mmCIF file of C-alpha atoms in Angstrom:
data_model
loop_
_atom_site.group_PDB
_atom_site.id
_atom_site.type_symbol
_atom_site.label_atom_id
_atom_site.label_comp_id
_atom_site.label_asym_id
_atom_site.label_seq_id
_atom_site.Cartn_x
_atom_site.Cartn_y
_atom_site.Cartn_z
ATOM 1 C CA MET A 1 51.799 100.028 204.908
ATOM 2 C CA ASN A 2 53.937 102.853 206.233
ATOM 3 C CA SER A 3 52.543 104.808 209.160
ATOM 4 C CA VAL A 4 53.668 107.787 211.182
ATOM 5 C CA ILE A 5 52.902 108.162 214.878
ATOM 6 C CA THR A 6 52.278 111.714 216.013
ATOM 7 C CA ASN A 7 54.238 112.373 219.183
ATOM 8 C CA THR A 8 52.864 115.248 221.239
ATOM 9 C CA GLN A 9 53.737 114.008 224.737
ATOM 10 C CA LEU A 10 57.276 114.495 225.971
ATOM 11 C CA SER A 11 56.846 111.526 228.314
ATOM 12 C CA SER A 12 56.073 109.111 225.484
ATOM 13 C CA LEU A 13 59.543 107.552 225.140
ATOM 14 C CA GLU A 14 58.918 103.952 224.142
ATOM 15 C CA GLY A 15 62.032 101.866 224.218
ATOM 16 C CA THR A 16 64.423 104.607 225.299
ATOM 17 C CA ARG A 17 65.605 102.593 228.292
ATOM 18 C CA GLY A 18 66.593 99.479 226.363
ATOM 19 C CA GLN A 19 69.852 97.872 227.474
ATOM 20 C CA PHE A 20 72.528 96.158 225.389
ATOM 21 C CA ASN A 21 75.083 93.976 227.143
ATOM 22 C CA GLY A 22 74.440 95.938 230.319
ATOM 23 C CA SER A 23 75.086 99.363 228.776
ATOM 24 C CA ARG A 24 72.928 102.121 227.363
ATOM 25 C CA ALA A 25 71.983 101.441 223.743
ATOM 26 C CA SER A 26 73.491 103.450 220.913
ATOM 27 C CA ILE A 27 70.664 105.353 219.274
ATOM 28 C CA LYS A 28 70.363 106.422 215.634
ATOM 29 C CA LEU A 29 67.788 108.970 214.505
ATOM 30 C CA GLY A 30 66.770 109.416 210.865
ATOM 31 C CA ILE A 31 65.004 112.760 210.486
ATOM 32 C CA ASP A 32 62.824 113.919 207.606
ATOM 33 C CA VAL A 33 62.733 117.709 207.954
ATOM 34 C CA HIS A 34 59.712 119.876 207.161
ATOM 35 C CA GLN A 35 58.941 123.506 207.817
ATOM 36 C CA ASP A 36 56.655 122.918 210.792
ATOM 37 C CA TYR A 37 57.528 119.420 211.966
ATOM 38 C CA TYR A 38 60.004 116.538 211.873
ATOM 39 C CA VAL A 39 59.340 112.886 211.118
ATOM 40 C CA VAL A 40 61.793 110.718 213.050
ATOM 41 C CA VAL A 41 62.712 107.041 212.953
ATOM 42 C CA LYS A 42 64.735 105.709 215.892
ATOM 43 C CA GLN A 43 66.946 102.628 215.984
ATOM 44 C CA GLU A 44 68.638 101.243 219.082
ATOM 45 C CA ASP A 45 71.869 99.368 218.398
ATOM 46 C CA GLY A 46 71.225 96.793 215.661
ATOM 47 C CA THR A 47 67.530 96.252 216.373
ATOM 48 C CA ASN A 48 64.796 96.970 213.852
ATOM 49 C CA PRO A 49 63.939 100.676 213.533
ATOM 50 C CA LYS A 50 60.928 101.834 215.521
ATOM 51 C CA PRO A 51 57.817 103.154 213.744
ATOM 52 C CA ALA A 52 58.159 106.719 212.502
ATOM 53 C CA GLN A 53 57.021 109.490 214.838
ATOM 54 C CA ARG A 54 56.014 113.034 213.958
ATOM 55 C CA PHE A 55 57.131 115.835 216.268
ATOM 56 C CA ARG A 56 56.524 119.529 216.471
ATOM 57 C CA LYS A 57 59.939 121.143 216.287
ATOM 58 C CA GLU A 58 60.082 122.283 219.905
ATOM 59 C CA THR A 59 58.784 118.920 221.122
ATOM 60 C CA PHE A 60 61.469 117.057 219.214
ATOM 61 C CA LEU A 61 64.264 119.090 220.785
ATOM 62 C CA HIS A 62 62.925 118.349 224.279
ATOM 63 C CA TRP A 63 62.599 114.665 223.373
ATOM 64 C CA ALA A 64 66.133 114.508 221.978
ATOM 65 C CA ALA A 65 67.543 116.295 225.036
ATOM 66 C CA LYS A 66 65.850 113.794 227.334
ATOM 67 C CA LEU A 67 67.258 110.892 225.305
ATOM 68 C CA GLN A 68 70.722 112.364 225.684
ATOM 69 C CA ARG A 69 70.335 112.835 229.449
ATOM 70 C CA GLU A 70 69.542 109.143 229.811
ATOM 71 C CA GLY A 71 73.050 108.340 228.613
ATOM 72 C CA GLY A 72 74.587 106.531 225.708
ATOM 73 C CA GLU A 73 75.669 107.804 222.325
ATOM 74 C CA ILE A 74 73.147 109.379 219.999
ATOM 75 C CA HIS A 75 73.604 109.945 216.270
ATOM 76 C CA ALA A 76 71.188 111.823 214.003
ATOM 77 C CA VAL A 77 71.038 112.524 210.291
ATOM 78 C CA TYR A 78 68.958 114.637 207.930
ATOM 79 C CA GLU A 79 69.195 115.855 204.363
ATOM 80 C CA ALA A 80 70.464 119.308 203.469
ATOM 81 C CA CYS A 81 67.467 121.363 202.409
ATOM 82 C CA GLY A 82 66.048 124.854 202.206
ATOM 83 C CA PHE A 83 65.716 125.001 205.979
ATOM 84 C CA GLY A 84 69.460 125.364 206.472
ATOM 85 C CA PHE A 85 71.636 123.983 209.245
ATOM 86 C CA GLY A 86 69.668 125.194 212.242
ATOM 87 C CA LEU A 87 68.726 121.721 213.423
ATOM 88 C CA GLN A 88 72.348 120.555 213.376
ATOM 89 C CA ARG A 89 73.347 123.606 215.417
ATOM 90 C CA GLN A 90 70.593 122.874 217.937
ATOM 91 C CA LEU A 91 71.471 119.207 218.364
ATOM 92 C CA SER A 92 75.263 119.555 218.590
ATOM 93 C CA PRO A 93 75.236 121.439 221.944
ATOM 94 C CA LEU A 94 73.164 118.528 223.308
ATOM 95 C CA ARG A 95 76.178 116.285 222.527
ATOM 96 C CA ILE A 96 74.232 114.540 219.782
ATOM 97 C CA HIS A 97 76.326 113.659 216.738
ATOM 98 C CA CYS A 98 74.271 115.229 213.966
ATOM 99 C CA TYR A 99 75.178 114.718 210.309
ATOM 100 C CA VAL A 100 73.816 116.612 207.324
ATOM 101 C CA VAL A 101 73.864 114.744 204.016
ATOM 102 C CA CYS A 102 73.327 115.534 200.351
ATOM 103 C CA PRO A 103 69.731 115.135 199.133
ATOM 104 C CA GLN A 104 69.430 111.737 197.529
ATOM 105 C CA LYS A 105 67.019 109.198 196.122
ATOM 106 C CA LEU A 106 65.935 107.229 199.180
ATOM 107 C CA ASP A 107 63.490 104.950 197.350
ATOM 108 C CA GLU A 108 66.241 102.521 196.323
ATOM 109 C CA ARG A 109 63.771 99.823 195.247
ATOM 110 C CA ASN A 110 62.033 102.295 192.964
ATOM 111 C CA LYS A 111 58.614 101.669 194.489
ATOM 112 C CA ARG A 112 57.691 105.263 193.669
ATOM 113 C CA VAL A 113 56.383 105.701 197.186
ATOM 114 C CA ASN A 114 57.510 108.970 198.725
ATOM 115 C CA THR A 115 56.398 109.234 202.325
ATOM 116 C CA ASP A 116 57.981 110.979 205.274
ATOM 117 C CA GLY A 117 58.225 107.791 207.338
ATOM 118 C CA LEU A 118 59.951 105.785 204.630
ATOM 119 C CA ASP A 119 62.439 108.570 203.983
ATOM 120 C CA ALA A 120 63.253 108.854 207.690
ATOM 121 C CA LYS A 121 63.674 105.065 207.938
ATOM 122 C CA ALA A 122 65.994 104.978 204.909
ATOM 123 C CA LEU A 123 68.125 107.728 206.467
ATOM 124 C CA CYS A 124 68.197 105.876 209.782
ATOM 125 C CA LEU A 125 69.413 102.643 208.159
ATOM 126 C CA LYS A 126 72.115 104.500 206.225
ATOM 127 C CA LEU A 127 73.177 106.167 209.474
ATOM 128 C CA ASP A 128 73.394 102.771 211.180
ATOM 129 C CA ARG A 129 75.771 101.511 208.466
ATOM 130 C CA PHE A 130 77.791 104.734 208.766
ATOM 131 C CA VAL A 131 78.135 104.393 212.544
ATOM 132 C CA GLN A 132 79.155 100.753 212.123
ATOM 133 C CA GLY A 133 82.113 101.869 210.012
ATOM 134 C CA ASN A 134 80.827 102.149 206.429
ATOM 135 C CA ARG A 135 81.903 105.741 205.775
ATOM 136 C CA ASP A 136 80.450 105.593 202.254
ATOM 137 C CA ALA A 137 76.936 105.073 203.594
ATOM 138 C CA LEU A 138 76.409 108.833 203.959
ATOM 139 C CA ALA A 139 77.370 111.638 201.582
ATOM 140 C CA LEU A 140 78.184 114.223 204.221
ATOM 141 C CA VAL A 141 77.762 117.957 203.701
ATOM 142 C CA ARG A 142 80.144 120.328 205.439
ATOM 143 C CA VAL A 143 78.236 122.491 207.888
ATOM 144 C CA PRO A 144 79.345 126.122 207.462
ATOM 145 C CA THR A 145 79.759 128.508 210.342
ATOM 146 C CA GLU A 146 77.034 131.080 210.872
ATOM 147 C CA GLU A 147 79.460 133.787 209.695
ATOM 148 C CA GLU A 148 80.113 131.848 206.495
ATOM 149 C CA GLU A 149 76.389 131.502 205.904
ATOM 150 C CA GLN A 150 75.868 135.233 206.417
ATOM 151 C CA ASN A 151 78.635 136.046 203.941
ATOM 152 C CA ARG A 152 77.162 133.640 201.396
ATOM 153 C CA ALA A 153 73.725 135.211 201.819
ATOM 154 C CA ILE A 154 75.165 138.688 201.208
ATOM 155 C CA HIS A 155 77.020 137.445 198.125
ATOM 156 C CA ARG A 156 73.925 135.668 196.741
ATOM 157 C CA GLN A 157 71.797 138.767 197.260
ATOM 158 C CA ARG A 158 74.308 140.926 195.390
ATOM 159 C CA GLU A 159 74.356 138.431 192.506
ATOM 160 C CA GLN A 160 70.554 138.538 192.359
ATOM 161 C CA LEU A 161 70.563 142.346 192.328
ATOM 162 C CA VAL A 162 73.107 142.397 189.485
ATOM 163 C CA LYS A 163 71.040 139.867 187.530
ATOM 164 C CA THR A 164 67.854 141.907 187.996
ATOM 165 C CA ARG A 165 69.637 145.074 186.880
ATOM 166 C CA LYS A 166 70.886 143.367 183.716
ATOM 167 C CA VAL A 167 67.389 142.118 182.870
ATOM 168 C CA LEU A 168 65.747 145.537 183.263
ATOM 169 C CA GLU A 169 68.554 147.291 181.380
ATOM 170 C CA ALA A 170 68.270 144.777 178.516
ATOM 171 C CA GLN A 171 64.500 145.274 178.346
ATOM 172 C CA GLY A 172 65.034 149.002 177.803
ATOM 173 C CA ARG A 173 67.592 148.431 175.043
ATOM 174 C CA SER A 174 65.306 145.895 173.348
ATOM 175 C CA LEU A 175 62.489 148.433 173.345
ATOM 176 C CA MET A 176 64.707 150.873 171.463
ATOM 177 C CA VAL A 177 65.926 148.244 168.960
ATOM 178 C CA ASN A 178 62.426 146.963 168.311
ATOM 179 C CA HIS A 179 61.415 150.457 167.218
ATOM 180 C CA GLY A 180 64.398 151.032 164.943
ATOM 181 C CA MET A 181 66.522 153.073 167.313
ATOM 182 C CA GLU A 182 70.158 152.712 168.307
ATOM 183 C CA PRO A 183 70.272 151.195 171.792
ATOM 184 C CA VAL A 184 71.885 153.333 174.464
ATOM 185 C CA GLN A 185 74.143 151.541 176.928
ATOM 186 C CA GLN A 186 73.242 152.259 180.561
ATOM 187 C CA TRP A 187 70.322 154.367 179.341
ATOM 188 C CA TRP A 188 68.938 154.463 182.872
ATOM 189 C CA LYS A 189 71.747 156.494 184.440
ATOM 190 C CA ARG A 190 70.710 160.033 185.281
ATOM 191 C CA ARG A 191 72.712 161.934 182.648
ATOM 192 C CA ALA A 192 72.040 159.393 179.887
ATOM 193 C CA PHE A 193 68.320 159.300 180.683
ATOM 194 C CA ALA A 194 68.027 163.096 180.689
ATOM 195 C CA GLN A 195 69.636 163.222 177.219
ATOM 196 C CA LEU A 196 67.741 160.227 175.838
ATOM 197 C CA SER A 197 66.355 161.019 172.379
ATOM 198 C CA VAL A 198 63.312 158.760 172.137
ATOM 199 C CA PRO A 199 59.568 159.351 171.652
ATOM 200 C CA GLU A 200 57.722 160.607 174.680
ATOM 201 C CA TRP A 201 55.658 157.426 175.026
ATOM 202 C CA MET A 202 58.840 155.327 175.093
ATOM 203 C CA LYS A 203 60.480 157.556 177.663
ATOM 204 C CA GLU A 204 57.357 157.181 179.780
ATOM 205 C CA LEU A 205 57.710 153.391 179.635
ATOM 206 C CA LEU A 206 61.423 153.542 180.434
ATOM 207 C CA SER A 207 60.762 155.877 183.343
ATOM 208 C CA GLN A 208 58.939 153.021 185.076
ATOM 209 C CA SER A 209 62.179 151.037 185.299
ATOM 210 C CA GLN A 210 64.737 153.837 185.615
ATOM 211 C CA PRO A 211 64.230 154.571 189.363
ATOM 212 C CA ILE A 212 64.411 150.851 190.105
ATOM 213 C CA LEU A 213 67.689 150.554 188.203
ATOM 214 C CA LEU A 214 69.133 153.515 190.070
ATOM 215 C CA LEU A 215 68.164 151.933 193.381
ATOM 216 C CA LEU A 216 69.608 148.583 192.364
ATOM 217 C CA GLU A 217 72.889 150.270 191.434
ATOM 218 C CA GLU A 218 72.986 151.969 194.815
ATOM 219 C CA LYS A 219 72.441 148.685 196.662
ATOM 220 C CA ILE A 220 75.008 146.822 194.540
ATOM 221 C CA MET A 221 77.673 149.439 195.263
ATOM 222 C CA LEU A 222 77.220 149.253 199.041
#
């Protein structure tokens, strides 16, 4: 039965001082990322992974920083998700090798059990194989710069605005066609709307969307 230990004490660092041939153990961390917390499985060298632990985000960063201060090489991995690359950018300055990978099916035995601890353990084991030299063990995602992410966000927003404009414009044309009228292209623009020859009730309906379309056009052209 899979279990997850909730870690709320920064001093609770079981096994972090393990030695291997007289040197600090190499540590691998498999991280299952959630909005408010992380579930982490730790493996030292080639030993069995430790039981999964749940951390509040700020607690995990303190815990990881303390691991790093104790020496040795630390590797971490998590799946790319809707929470972006913030965790990778927080761990890298701590000199922790953090990898972001493509989302994947982690239940390789098809047990249809989807728990945070099992996912974190599967990631940890894949990371161990990767660190040992199997470069195919992880499907790495390139981490963009913050500037690249900002530019992508601006581009995505513009695409969404254009899509919304097209939908509203098409709804207006469909209203005209459905009532036997010739559709007017870009009916929502000021001059075209002022000259629109449609029944009053229809113009009233179209007037609900026209200001929105004008605003969308303004934002798209910025």
